[in-house]
Amino acid sequence: MTDRFKTILAAGAIGACGLAATARIPLDYYAPLDGLSGRELKQAIHEITSSDVKMLKYGGRGNAYTWWGFYITDRTEDGHVRDRYSPGIFDFAERGTATSGMNIEHSFPKSWWGGAENNAYKDLFNLMPCEATINNHKSNYPMGPVDTEWRGNGVTSVGWKAGDSQEAKLRYWEPADNWKGDFARGYLYMATAYQDFTWSGDQAVRILDTNAYPTLQEWAYTLYLDWAEADPVDAIETVRNNDVERMQGNRNPFVDFPNLAQYVWGDSVGVPFRPLTSVKSQEFTGGGTIGQNSAELKEIYTNTFLGDEGNCTITLDEGSASGIRVWYNDAQYGWKASGSRGSGSNLTRYQTGSTLWLPELDLTGYKSASVTFEHAANFVEVPSDVLSLEVLIQDEAPAFRAEAGAAAPHVQRWPLGINWDFVKSGTVDLTPFCGHRLKVGFHYTSTTSEAAVWEIKNLAVTGEAGEAGIEFIEQDMLDSEDSAPEEYYTIDGRRIFSPEDMRGLVIVRRGSHVSKRYIP
């Protein structure tokens, strides 16, 4: 590459894009999936997840046994065992020692393949620590919706689904809402990594068939796709994926690519999957005991907003109803936005719009950043249609604003809009804006026919310190004429041949001119 081209890149002050946040996802590992869909894609996933793997020894005591692995994959920051099946509190003792009162639970029961002590028997993507009582109750039943509960503990329900005869003993187990996506992606992984198994027994054949494709019964994969969408990938799941890879050498692709399952079983079958440009789960590099080799995240800004305005500012959209204050702070619910006044027959909705801005965030010294929060919404049909996040760049023009079709950070999870239940937003990626000073805003709109109430609390902005930018683009200079075609690159210099599939910040080159562009 010419020195002139390097100078142009440096002068452009090109910031990191969304791919930087997922730098730990090994794209060369996923190269065999490129351009595939449906049956062929599932076969390719099977091959990369089942080849060159090395499992820990099952059970046992000491190094390289299952509980030794759990100490890394399922240990909370305060030393507790993370139990996805029960509300009980259990503590790890010495690493490599089983925790009293808990079992090693096979989410995909080992009886489904005859109990052979193969890789599936030892796979950490299929094994979780589980309180012994609920482990006994869930037995080897398949995962599904429980309509009539037989046994439960407030986290896991065991019983019958709607329409099934209780006398037939066709029981299922159902995880809590905040774990459904995790278990669904685990089931999708197991049905793919071990698609060559012969499944047997009354329990297994209710969700599985002995064929490489689709392996899961239609009702089952449809349900798991729904659960995976409703409970998106979060920090706990991405860190566990990284930690398991360090021990086994393989990954769960349905964690790395939240839309991948749709290309195998869902609405994208027939569309070529592109690992390079596909949406990727937000990388979480947080420290603590959950990921001992992870990079250190720094707190940039945190606030509960419970009676604390957090130095936030408020702006009103042009054309909004006069005299209506949209945002106000509440000691119990945090920041609240409403475009209505009164109640019952005296309720009046107003045409208004207003943004709650966090204090200015200085991301000039960060190579990745993200924001998380909890929010609730009521009295709104589709929350994401009228509520949104915006980013306002403070050190360059024109400003990035959602309504201008530019950078609107993607919120993974929205409330249902019909109750006061708070949900976690999931990790919202701010990496495309690293290298800048910016403000993050919560934008609210209402009309005379619909006025939501939006509540926001427990917000945290964190980031990984480091220099944002790229070092090179591996290609000789082209003709510098203005008529030269546009070329697209990721920030680490790889050519993008299908920009229509790309999301996030990209490098755009036209002849000798290099710039950045955000593709929403």
Short mmCIF file of C-alpha atoms in Angstrom, two decimals:
data_model
loop_
_atom_site.label_atom_id
_atom_site.label_comp_id
_atom_site.label_asym_id
_atom_site.label_seq_id
_atom_site.Cartn_x
_atom_site.Cartn_y
_atom_site.Cartn_z
CA MET A 1 0.00 0.00 0.00
CA THR A 2 1.28 3.48 -0.79
CA ASP A 3 2.30 5.93 1.93
CA ARG A 4 -0.19 8.37 0.43
CA PHE A 5 -3.09 6.00 1.13
CA LYS A 6 -1.92 5.50 4.73
CA THR A 7 -1.83 9.27 5.18
CA ILE A 8 -5.38 9.60 3.89
CA LEU A 9 -6.59 6.98 6.38
CA ALA A 10 -4.88 8.69 9.28
CA ALA A 11 -6.20 12.10 8.29
CA GLY A 12 -9.73 10.72 8.06
CA ALA A 13 -9.81 9.93 11.80
CA ILE A 14 -11.79 6.80 11.05
CA GLY A 15 -13.45 5.39 14.16
CA ALA A 16 -14.16 1.80 15.07
CA CYS A 17 -17.31 0.20 13.72
CA GLY A 18 -19.66 -2.39 15.15
CA LEU A 19 -17.37 -5.21 14.07
CA ALA A 20 -14.75 -4.07 16.54
CA ALA A 21 -17.09 -4.95 19.36
CA THR A 22 -17.24 -8.51 18.08
CA ALA A 23 -13.52 -8.89 17.42
CA ARG A 24 -13.44 -12.01 19.57
CA ILE A 25 -15.82 -13.80 17.22
CA PRO A 26 -13.38 -15.69 14.97
CA LEU A 27 -14.67 -15.00 11.48
CA ASP A 28 -12.25 -17.52 9.95
CA TYR A 29 -13.96 -20.15 12.13
CA TYR A 30 -17.24 -19.26 10.44
CA ALA A 31 -15.89 -18.96 6.89
CA PRO A 32 -17.35 -22.39 5.87
CA LEU A 33 -20.87 -21.01 6.50
CA ASP A 34 -20.56 -18.25 3.93
CA GLY A 35 -23.26 -18.25 1.24
CA LEU A 36 -25.16 -21.23 2.67
CA SER A 37 -28.74 -21.61 3.88
CA GLY A 38 -31.14 -24.22 5.19
CA ARG A 39 -29.95 -27.82 5.08
CA GLU A 40 -26.49 -26.98 3.73
CA LEU A 41 -25.94 -24.31 6.36
CA LYS A 42 -26.96 -26.65 9.16
CA GLN A 43 -24.54 -29.28 7.87
CA ALA A 44 -21.70 -26.74 7.80
CA ILE A 45 -22.50 -25.64 11.36
CA HIS A 46 -22.48 -29.30 12.41
CA GLU A 47 -19.02 -29.77 10.95
CA ILE A 48 -17.39 -26.75 12.61
CA THR A 49 -18.98 -27.40 16.02
CA SER A 50 -18.18 -31.11 16.14
CA SER A 51 -14.67 -31.15 14.66
CA ASP A 52 -11.41 -30.72 16.60
CA VAL A 53 -13.11 -30.42 19.97
CA LYS A 54 -11.75 -31.56 23.31
CA MET A 55 -14.21 -31.95 26.16
CA LEU A 56 -13.50 -31.83 29.87
CA LYS A 57 -13.83 -35.07 31.76
CA TYR A 58 -17.34 -35.56 33.13
CA GLY A 59 -18.04 -35.14 36.84
CA GLY A 60 -15.04 -36.06 38.90
CA ARG A 61 -12.94 -33.93 41.20
CA GLY A 62 -9.96 -31.77 40.37
CA ASN A 63 -8.57 -30.17 37.24
CA ALA A 64 -10.20 -30.57 33.84
CA TYR A 65 -13.45 -32.05 35.19
CA THR A 66 -16.93 -30.56 34.75
CA TRP A 67 -17.09 -28.67 38.05
CA TRP A 68 -13.64 -27.27 37.37
CA GLY A 69 -15.13 -25.82 34.18
CA PHE A 70 -18.27 -24.57 35.92
CA TYR A 71 -16.04 -22.54 38.25
CA ILE A 72 -15.26 -20.34 35.22
CA THR A 73 -18.42 -20.61 33.14
CA ASP A 74 -21.06 -20.37 35.87
CA ARG A 75 -19.57 -18.43 38.75
CA THR A 76 -21.01 -15.04 39.63
CA GLU A 77 -18.91 -12.09 40.69
CA ASP A 78 -19.79 -12.70 44.35
CA GLY A 79 -18.77 -16.37 44.23
CA HIS A 80 -22.21 -17.97 43.88
CA VAL A 81 -23.10 -20.73 41.45
CA ARG A 82 -25.25 -19.37 38.63
CA ASP A 83 -28.25 -21.71 38.68
CA ARG A 84 -30.52 -21.18 35.67
CA TYR A 85 -33.03 -23.70 37.01
CA SER A 86 -33.80 -22.57 40.56
CA PRO A 87 -33.86 -19.51 42.85
CA GLY A 88 -31.57 -21.17 45.39
CA ILE A 89 -28.24 -19.66 46.44
CA PHE A 90 -25.29 -22.03 46.27
CA ASP A 91 -21.60 -21.23 46.67
CA PHE A 92 -18.54 -22.67 45.01
CA ALA A 93 -16.01 -24.21 47.32
CA GLU A 94 -12.56 -25.17 46.09
CA ARG A 95 -12.28 -25.12 42.32
CA GLY A 96 -12.91 -28.56 40.88
CA THR A 97 -15.15 -29.61 43.77
CA ALA A 98 -18.86 -30.31 43.32
CA THR A 99 -21.28 -28.00 45.10
CA SER A 100 -23.43 -29.72 47.72
CA GLY A 101 -27.12 -29.88 46.81
CA MET A 102 -26.49 -29.44 43.09
CA ASN A 103 -26.22 -31.76 40.10
CA ILE A 104 -24.62 -31.56 36.68
CA GLU A 105 -27.69 -31.24 34.50
CA HIS A 106 -27.91 -32.29 30.85
CA SER A 107 -30.28 -29.81 29.25
CA PHE A 108 -30.51 -32.27 26.33
CA PRO A 109 -30.99 -35.44 28.44
CA LYS A 110 -28.37 -38.14 27.91
CA SER A 111 -31.08 -40.81 27.75
CA TRP A 112 -32.13 -39.36 24.39
CA TRP A 113 -29.10 -40.97 22.75
CA GLY A 114 -28.87 -43.99 25.05
CA GLY A 115 -26.56 -42.50 27.67
CA ALA A 116 -23.28 -43.13 25.82
CA GLU A 117 -20.46 -41.07 27.37
CA ASN A 118 -19.62 -39.29 24.13
CA ASN A 119 -18.92 -35.61 23.47
CA ALA A 120 -22.58 -34.67 23.92
CA TYR A 121 -22.42 -36.25 27.36
CA LYS A 122 -19.56 -33.89 28.36
CA ASP A 123 -20.32 -30.79 26.27
CA LEU A 124 -20.37 -27.65 28.44
CA PHE A 125 -22.84 -26.05 26.08
CA ASN A 126 -25.26 -28.77 27.22
CA LEU A 127 -24.23 -28.95 30.88
CA MET A 128 -25.33 -26.54 33.61
CA PRO A 129 -25.18 -26.68 37.42
CA CYS A 130 -28.69 -27.36 38.69
CA GLU A 131 -30.30 -27.61 42.12
CA ALA A 132 -30.91 -31.32 42.76
CA THR A 133 -34.64 -31.23 43.51
CA ILE A 134 -35.73 -29.49 40.34
CA ASN A 135 -33.27 -31.62 38.37
CA ASN A 136 -35.13 -34.68 39.64
CA HIS A 137 -38.52 -33.18 38.79
CA LYS A 138 -37.60 -32.16 35.23
CA SER A 139 -36.25 -35.66 34.65
CA ASN A 140 -35.61 -36.28 30.92
CA TYR A 141 -38.61 -34.30 29.71
CA PRO A 142 -38.18 -32.07 26.66
CA MET A 143 -38.28 -28.30 26.87
CA GLY A 144 -41.59 -26.74 25.96
CA PRO A 145 -44.42 -24.48 27.12
CA VAL A 146 -46.02 -25.54 30.41
CA ASP A 147 -49.70 -24.69 30.68
CA THR A 148 -50.54 -26.77 33.78
CA GLU A 149 -47.77 -26.94 36.36
CA TRP A 150 -47.03 -30.19 38.17
CA ARG A 151 -43.82 -29.10 39.90
CA GLY A 152 -42.12 -25.72 39.96
CA ASN A 153 -39.92 -23.41 42.00
CA GLY A 154 -40.55 -19.96 40.56
CA VAL A 155 -37.81 -20.36 37.94
CA THR A 156 -38.46 -23.72 36.29
CA SER A 157 -41.94 -25.14 35.67
CA VAL A 158 -42.62 -28.82 35.02
CA GLY A 159 -45.99 -29.98 33.77
CA TRP A 160 -48.25 -30.29 30.75
CA LYS A 161 -48.67 -28.06 27.74
CA ALA A 162 -52.07 -26.98 26.51
CA GLY A 163 -54.07 -29.75 24.87
CA ASP A 164 -52.06 -32.67 26.28
CA SER A 165 -53.67 -35.30 28.47
CA GLN A 166 -52.34 -35.28 32.02
CA GLU A 167 -52.90 -39.01 32.26
CA ALA A 168 -50.46 -39.58 29.37
CA LYS A 169 -47.63 -38.13 31.49
CA LEU A 170 -46.28 -36.18 28.51
CA ARG A 171 -44.60 -33.63 30.72
CA TYR A 172 -42.37 -30.74 29.66
CA TRP A 173 -40.16 -28.28 31.47
CA GLU A 174 -40.17 -24.55 30.88
CA PRO A 175 -37.41 -22.13 31.96
CA ALA A 176 -37.95 -18.62 33.30
CA ASP A 177 -38.41 -15.89 30.71
CA ASN A 178 -34.94 -14.44 31.25
CA TRP A 179 -33.33 -17.82 30.51
CA LYS A 180 -35.53 -18.98 27.63
CA GLY A 181 -33.30 -17.55 24.94
CA ASP A 182 -30.20 -19.09 26.50
CA PHE A 183 -31.75 -22.57 26.64
CA ALA A 184 -33.30 -22.19 23.19
CA ARG A 185 -29.92 -21.40 21.64
CA GLY A 186 -28.49 -24.35 23.56
CA TYR A 187 -31.13 -26.68 22.09
CA LEU A 188 -30.51 -25.33 18.58
CA TYR A 189 -26.80 -25.98 19.09
CA MET A 190 -27.34 -29.54 20.31
CA ALA A 191 -29.74 -30.37 17.48
CA THR A 192 -27.04 -29.26 15.05
CA ALA A 193 -23.72 -30.30 16.61
CA TYR A 194 -25.15 -33.79 17.20
CA GLN A 195 -27.56 -34.03 14.29
CA ASP A 196 -26.08 -37.40 13.31
CA PHE A 197 -27.31 -39.06 16.52
CA THR A 198 -30.11 -41.59 16.56
CA TRP A 199 -32.67 -40.23 19.02
CA SER A 200 -34.73 -42.69 21.01
CA GLY A 201 -37.39 -42.79 23.71
CA ASP A 202 -40.84 -41.26 24.07
CA GLN A 203 -39.44 -38.02 25.48
CA ALA A 204 -36.93 -37.36 22.68
CA VAL A 205 -39.17 -38.06 19.70
CA ARG A 206 -41.62 -35.38 20.79
CA ILE A 207 -39.18 -32.70 19.69
CA LEU A 208 -36.63 -34.61 17.54
CA ASP A 209 -36.45 -36.77 14.47
CA THR A 210 -33.47 -38.83 13.36
CA ASN A 211 -32.57 -36.78 10.32
CA ALA A 212 -29.79 -34.28 9.77
CA TYR A 213 -32.37 -31.72 8.71
CA PRO A 214 -34.30 -30.21 10.31
CA THR A 215 -33.72 -32.60 13.30
CA LEU A 216 -36.11 -30.57 15.45
CA GLN A 217 -39.85 -30.99 15.01
CA GLU A 218 -41.49 -27.92 13.47
CA TRP A 219 -43.41 -26.93 16.60
CA ALA A 220 -40.18 -27.13 18.61
CA TYR A 221 -37.90 -25.07 16.41
CA THR A 222 -40.66 -22.51 15.89
CA LEU A 223 -41.00 -22.14 19.66
CA TYR A 224 -37.26 -21.91 20.22
CA LEU A 225 -36.87 -19.28 17.51
CA ASP A 226 -39.54 -17.23 19.28
CA TRP A 227 -37.86 -17.66 22.66
CA ALA A 228 -34.47 -16.74 21.24
CA GLU A 229 -35.91 -13.54 19.80
CA ALA A 230 -37.80 -12.60 22.96
CA ASP A 231 -34.75 -13.19 25.20
CA PRO A 232 -31.76 -11.95 23.18
CA VAL A 233 -28.11 -12.75 23.81
CA ASP A 234 -26.68 -10.90 26.80
CA ALA A 235 -23.33 -10.44 28.53
CA ILE A 236 -23.59 -13.63 30.58
CA GLU A 237 -24.16 -15.74 27.48
CA THR A 238 -21.45 -14.17 25.34
CA VAL A 239 -18.83 -14.46 28.07
CA ARG A 240 -19.80 -18.10 28.66
CA ASN A 241 -19.43 -18.75 24.93
CA ASN A 242 -15.89 -17.34 25.06
CA ASP A 243 -15.00 -19.31 28.18
CA VAL A 244 -16.31 -22.62 26.84
CA GLU A 245 -14.37 -22.07 23.63
CA ARG A 246 -11.15 -21.72 25.63
CA MET A 247 -11.79 -25.13 27.19
CA GLN A 248 -13.43 -27.08 24.32
CA GLY A 249 -12.22 -25.32 21.18
CA ASN A 250 -15.68 -24.79 19.68
CA ARG A 251 -18.39 -22.15 19.97
CA ASN A 252 -22.17 -21.91 19.88
CA PRO A 253 -22.77 -20.07 16.60
CA PHE A 254 -26.36 -19.23 17.58
CA VAL A 255 -24.92 -17.06 20.35
CA ASP A 256 -22.44 -15.28 18.08
CA PHE A 257 -25.03 -14.63 15.37
CA PRO A 258 -28.50 -13.97 16.83
CA ASN A 259 -30.16 -14.27 13.40
CA LEU A 260 -28.34 -17.41 12.27
CA ALA A 261 -31.14 -19.77 13.31
CA GLN A 262 -33.52 -17.96 10.96
CA TYR A 263 -31.27 -19.01 8.03
CA VAL A 264 -31.51 -22.65 9.16
CA TRP A 265 -35.17 -22.98 10.21
CA GLY A 266 -36.87 -19.62 9.94
CA ASP A 267 -37.85 -16.80 7.64
CA SER A 268 -34.41 -16.47 6.01
CA VAL A 269 -34.17 -20.01 4.64
CA GLY A 270 -33.17 -19.56 1.01
CA VAL A 271 -31.18 -16.39 1.75
CA PRO A 272 -27.38 -16.83 1.76
CA PHE A 273 -25.85 -16.35 5.21
CA ARG A 274 -22.87 -13.97 5.27
CA PRO A 275 -20.78 -14.24 8.47
CA LEU A 276 -18.66 -11.19 7.67
CA THR A 277 -21.51 -8.75 7.28
CA SER A 278 -24.26 -10.42 9.31
CA VAL A 279 -25.45 -8.90 12.58
CA LYS A 280 -23.36 -10.21 15.46
CA SER A 281 -24.11 -10.37 19.15
CA GLN A 282 -22.54 -7.61 21.17
CA GLU A 283 -19.16 -8.69 22.46
CA PHE A 284 -18.89 -8.46 26.24
CA THR A 285 -15.35 -8.38 27.59
CA GLY A 286 -16.21 -7.69 31.24
CA GLY A 287 -13.93 -8.96 33.95
CA GLY A 288 -14.69 -10.42 37.34
CA THR A 289 -14.65 -14.14 37.88
CA ILE A 290 -17.06 -14.78 35.02
CA GLY A 291 -14.34 -14.42 32.40
CA GLN A 292 -10.89 -14.46 33.94
CA ASN A 293 -9.06 -13.75 30.69
CA SER A 294 -11.41 -11.00 29.58
CA ALA A 295 -10.28 -7.41 29.06
CA GLU A 296 -11.13 -4.93 31.77
CA LEU A 297 -14.22 -2.78 31.27
CA LYS A 298 -14.30 0.70 32.74
CA GLU A 299 -17.37 2.45 34.03
CA ILE A 300 -17.97 5.59 32.00
CA TYR A 301 -21.31 6.63 33.47
CA THR A 302 -23.76 4.86 35.79
CA ASN A 303 -26.93 5.94 37.57
CA THR A 304 -30.04 4.26 38.97
CA PHE A 305 -32.13 7.41 38.25
CA LEU A 306 -34.19 6.54 41.33
CA GLY A 307 -34.74 10.04 42.62
CA ASP A 308 -31.50 11.16 40.96
CA GLU A 309 -31.67 13.10 37.70
CA GLY A 310 -28.08 12.15 36.93
CA ASN A 311 -27.22 15.53 35.37
CA CYS A 312 -29.42 14.67 32.41
CA THR A 313 -30.90 17.38 30.20
CA ILE A 314 -34.19 17.52 28.33
CA THR A 315 -35.05 18.96 24.92
CA LEU A 316 -38.47 19.35 23.34
CA ASP A 317 -39.11 18.60 19.67
CA GLU A 318 -40.24 21.42 17.44
CA GLY A 319 -44.02 21.42 17.02
CA SER A 320 -44.75 19.70 20.33
CA ALA A 321 -47.75 20.75 22.38
CA SER A 322 -46.91 23.76 24.51
CA GLY A 323 -47.01 23.57 28.29
CA ILE A 324 -46.52 19.79 28.43
CA ARG A 325 -43.52 18.49 30.36
CA VAL A 326 -42.80 15.00 29.01
CA TRP A 327 -39.94 13.82 31.24
CA TYR A 328 -39.82 13.84 35.02
CA ASN A 329 -37.83 11.92 37.62
CA ASP A 330 -39.38 9.50 40.11
CA ALA A 331 -37.76 8.05 43.23
CA GLN A 332 -39.36 4.63 42.61
CA TYR A 333 -39.39 4.23 38.83
CA GLY A 334 -36.55 6.42 37.57
CA TRP A 335 -37.00 8.71 34.57
CA LYS A 336 -40.57 8.67 33.26
CA ALA A 337 -41.93 10.06 30.02
CA SER A 338 -45.62 10.62 29.26
CA GLY A 339 -47.52 12.64 26.70
CA SER A 340 -50.89 12.36 28.40
CA ARG A 341 -52.61 14.05 31.30
CA GLY A 342 -55.58 13.02 33.43
CA SER A 343 -57.22 9.60 33.61
CA GLY A 344 -60.35 7.74 32.56
CA SER A 345 -62.85 9.91 30.70
CA ASN A 346 -60.68 12.94 31.48
CA LEU A 347 -57.55 11.52 29.83
CA THR A 348 -56.05 13.80 27.19
CA ARG A 349 -53.21 12.75 24.86
CA TYR A 350 -50.95 15.33 23.28
CA GLN A 351 -48.84 15.53 20.12
CA THR A 352 -45.37 15.83 21.55
CA GLY A 353 -41.79 14.67 21.35
CA SER A 354 -38.94 15.04 23.77
CA THR A 355 -35.45 13.65 24.36
CA LEU A 356 -33.78 12.85 27.66
CA TRP A 357 -30.04 13.33 27.17
CA LEU A 358 -27.37 11.69 29.28
CA PRO A 359 -24.40 13.89 30.20
CA GLU A 360 -21.73 14.13 27.53
CA LEU A 361 -19.72 10.90 27.20
CA ASP A 362 -16.08 11.16 26.19
CA LEU A 363 -15.26 8.03 24.16
CA THR A 364 -12.10 9.44 22.60
CA GLY A 365 -10.00 7.00 24.61
CA TYR A 366 -12.07 3.88 24.00
CA LYS A 367 -12.08 1.19 21.32
CA SER A 368 -15.42 -0.32 22.39
CA ALA A 369 -18.33 0.87 24.49
CA SER A 370 -21.91 -0.08 25.30
CA VAL A 371 -24.89 0.97 27.38
CA THR A 372 -27.37 -1.17 29.31
CA PHE A 373 -30.49 -0.15 31.20
CA GLU A 374 -33.85 -1.40 32.41
CA HIS A 375 -37.05 0.00 31.00
CA ALA A 376 -40.81 -0.45 31.15
CA ALA A 377 -43.48 0.80 28.75
CA ASN A 378 -47.25 0.83 28.95
CA PHE A 379 -50.20 2.02 26.85
CA VAL A 380 -48.37 1.54 23.55
CA GLU A 381 -48.91 -1.01 20.80
CA VAL A 382 -45.33 -1.18 19.43
CA PRO A 383 -42.86 0.54 21.78
CA SER A 384 -39.98 0.65 19.30
CA ASP A 385 -42.14 2.61 16.83
CA VAL A 386 -42.43 5.63 19.13
CA LEU A 387 -39.47 5.21 21.51
CA SER A 388 -35.84 5.16 20.47
CA LEU A 389 -32.22 5.87 21.31
CA GLU A 390 -30.29 8.62 19.57
CA VAL A 391 -26.62 9.53 19.47
CA LEU A 392 -25.54 13.11 19.01
CA ILE A 393 -21.86 13.50 18.08
CA GLN A 394 -20.49 16.60 19.79
CA ASP A 395 -17.24 17.05 17.89
CA GLU A 396 -18.24 16.86 14.24
CA ALA A 397 -21.06 17.87 11.92
CA PRO A 398 -23.53 16.97 10.68
CA ALA A 399 -24.86 15.43 13.89
CA PHE A 400 -25.79 11.77 13.91
CA ARG A 401 -29.49 11.59 14.74
CA ALA A 402 -31.98 8.78 14.34
CA GLU A 403 -34.57 10.86 12.54
CA ALA A 404 -31.97 11.74 9.90
CA GLY A 405 -31.60 8.06 9.09
CA ALA A 406 -28.10 7.92 10.56
CA ALA A 407 -26.78 6.30 13.72
CA ALA A 408 -29.58 4.95 15.90
CA PRO A 409 -28.16 2.38 18.34
CA HIS A 410 -30.01 -0.92 18.26
CA VAL A 411 -31.89 -1.85 21.45
CA GLN A 412 -32.09 -5.62 21.72
CA ARG A 413 -35.11 -5.89 23.96
CA TRP A 414 -38.19 -3.72 24.31
CA PRO A 415 -40.98 -4.03 26.89
CA LEU A 416 -44.29 -5.51 25.75
CA GLY A 417 -46.01 -2.12 26.05
CA ILE A 418 -48.99 -3.51 27.98
CA ASN A 419 -47.81 -3.58 31.61
CA TRP A 420 -45.35 -2.07 34.10
CA ASP A 421 -42.82 -4.90 33.98
CA PHE A 422 -39.22 -3.74 33.63
CA VAL A 423 -37.04 -5.62 31.13
CA LYS A 424 -33.32 -5.43 30.52
CA SER A 425 -32.39 -3.67 27.30
CA GLY A 426 -29.60 -6.06 26.46
CA THR A 427 -26.22 -4.64 25.51
CA VAL A 428 -26.61 -1.63 23.22
CA ASP A 429 -23.48 -1.17 21.14
CA LEU A 430 -21.86 2.29 21.17
CA THR A 431 -18.64 1.13 19.53
CA PRO A 432 -19.43 2.86 16.20
CA PHE A 433 -19.06 6.16 18.07
CA CYS A 434 -15.77 5.45 19.83
CA GLY A 435 -13.19 8.15 19.23
CA HIS A 436 -15.81 10.88 19.72
CA ARG A 437 -17.48 12.95 22.39
CA LEU A 438 -21.19 12.30 22.26
CA LYS A 439 -24.54 12.38 23.98
CA VAL A 440 -26.95 9.46 24.18
CA GLY A 441 -30.62 10.37 24.21
CA PHE A 442 -33.89 8.59 24.94
CA HIS A 443 -36.36 9.97 22.42
CA TYR A 444 -40.09 9.84 23.20
CA THR A 445 -43.01 10.67 20.91
CA SER A 446 -46.77 10.67 21.43
CA THR A 447 -49.85 11.58 19.42
CA THR A 448 -53.40 12.55 20.24
CA SER A 449 -54.38 8.88 19.81
CA GLU A 450 -51.48 7.09 21.54
CA ALA A 451 -49.35 8.28 24.44
CA ALA A 452 -47.07 5.73 26.02
CA VAL A 453 -45.52 5.87 29.46
CA TRP A 454 -41.80 5.03 29.32
CA GLU A 455 -39.74 4.37 32.47
CA ILE A 456 -35.94 4.05 32.56
CA LYS A 457 -33.67 3.06 35.44
CA ASN A 458 -30.38 1.34 36.35
CA LEU A 459 -28.32 2.59 33.42
CA ALA A 460 -24.63 1.84 32.90
CA VAL A 461 -22.24 2.92 30.17
CA THR A 462 -19.03 0.88 30.08
CA GLY A 463 -16.13 0.64 27.67
CA GLU A 464 -12.77 -0.91 26.90
CA ALA A 465 -9.99 1.62 26.77
CA GLY A 466 -7.78 1.72 23.71
CA GLU A 467 -7.20 3.45 20.42
CA ALA A 468 -10.04 3.30 17.90
CA GLY A 469 -9.24 3.14 14.23
CA ILE A 470 -7.73 0.99 11.50
CA GLU A 471 -4.20 0.42 10.32
CA PHE A 472 -4.50 -0.62 6.72
CA ILE A 473 -6.61 -1.59 3.76
CA GLU A 474 -4.95 -4.28 1.72
CA GLN A 475 -5.34 -3.04 -1.84
CA ASP A 476 -3.36 -0.81 -4.16
CA MET A 477 -4.57 2.65 -4.99
CA LEU A 478 -7.20 2.91 -7.70
CA ASP A 479 -7.84 5.73 -10.12
CA SER A 480 -8.45 8.86 -8.06
CA GLU A 481 -11.05 10.28 -10.42
CA ASP A 482 -14.38 11.19 -8.89
CA SER A 483 -16.04 8.68 -11.20
CA ALA A 484 -14.26 5.75 -9.54
CA PRO A 485 -16.69 3.22 -8.01
CA GLU A 486 -17.21 3.08 -4.27
CA GLU A 487 -15.56 0.26 -2.34
CA TYR A 488 -16.51 -0.82 1.16
CA TYR A 489 -14.23 -2.20 3.88
CA THR A 490 -14.42 -3.23 7.50
CA ILE A 491 -12.19 -1.27 9.85
CA ASP A 492 -9.58 -4.03 9.84
CA GLY A 493 -9.16 -3.73 6.10
CA ARG A 494 -11.27 -6.55 4.66
CA ARG A 495 -13.20 -5.87 1.49
CA ILE A 496 -17.00 -6.00 1.77
CA PHE A 497 -18.52 -7.28 -1.45
CA SER A 498 -22.14 -7.21 -0.25
CA PRO A 499 -22.59 -3.82 1.44
CA GLU A 500 -26.35 -4.26 1.35
CA ASP A 501 -25.91 -6.89 4.09
CA MET A 502 -23.70 -4.67 6.23
CA ARG A 503 -24.75 -2.80 9.36
CA GLY A 504 -22.68 -0.35 11.38
CA LEU A 505 -19.79 1.93 10.49
CA VAL A 506 -17.81 1.04 7.36
CA ILE A 507 -14.88 2.46 5.42
CA VAL A 508 -15.91 3.88 2.04
CA ARG A 509 -13.24 4.42 -0.59
CA ARG A 510 -13.71 6.18 -3.91
CA GLY A 511 -10.43 6.48 -5.75
CA SER A 512 -8.07 8.40 -3.45
CA HIS A 513 -10.81 9.56 -1.11
CA VAL A 514 -11.51 7.57 2.06
CA SER A 515 -14.36 8.34 4.44
CA LYS A 516 -16.62 6.64 6.95
CA ARG A 517 -20.31 5.92 6.63
CA TYR A 518 -22.87 4.50 9.04
CA ILE A 519 -25.26 1.93 7.54
CA PRO A 520 -28.32 1.62 9.83
#
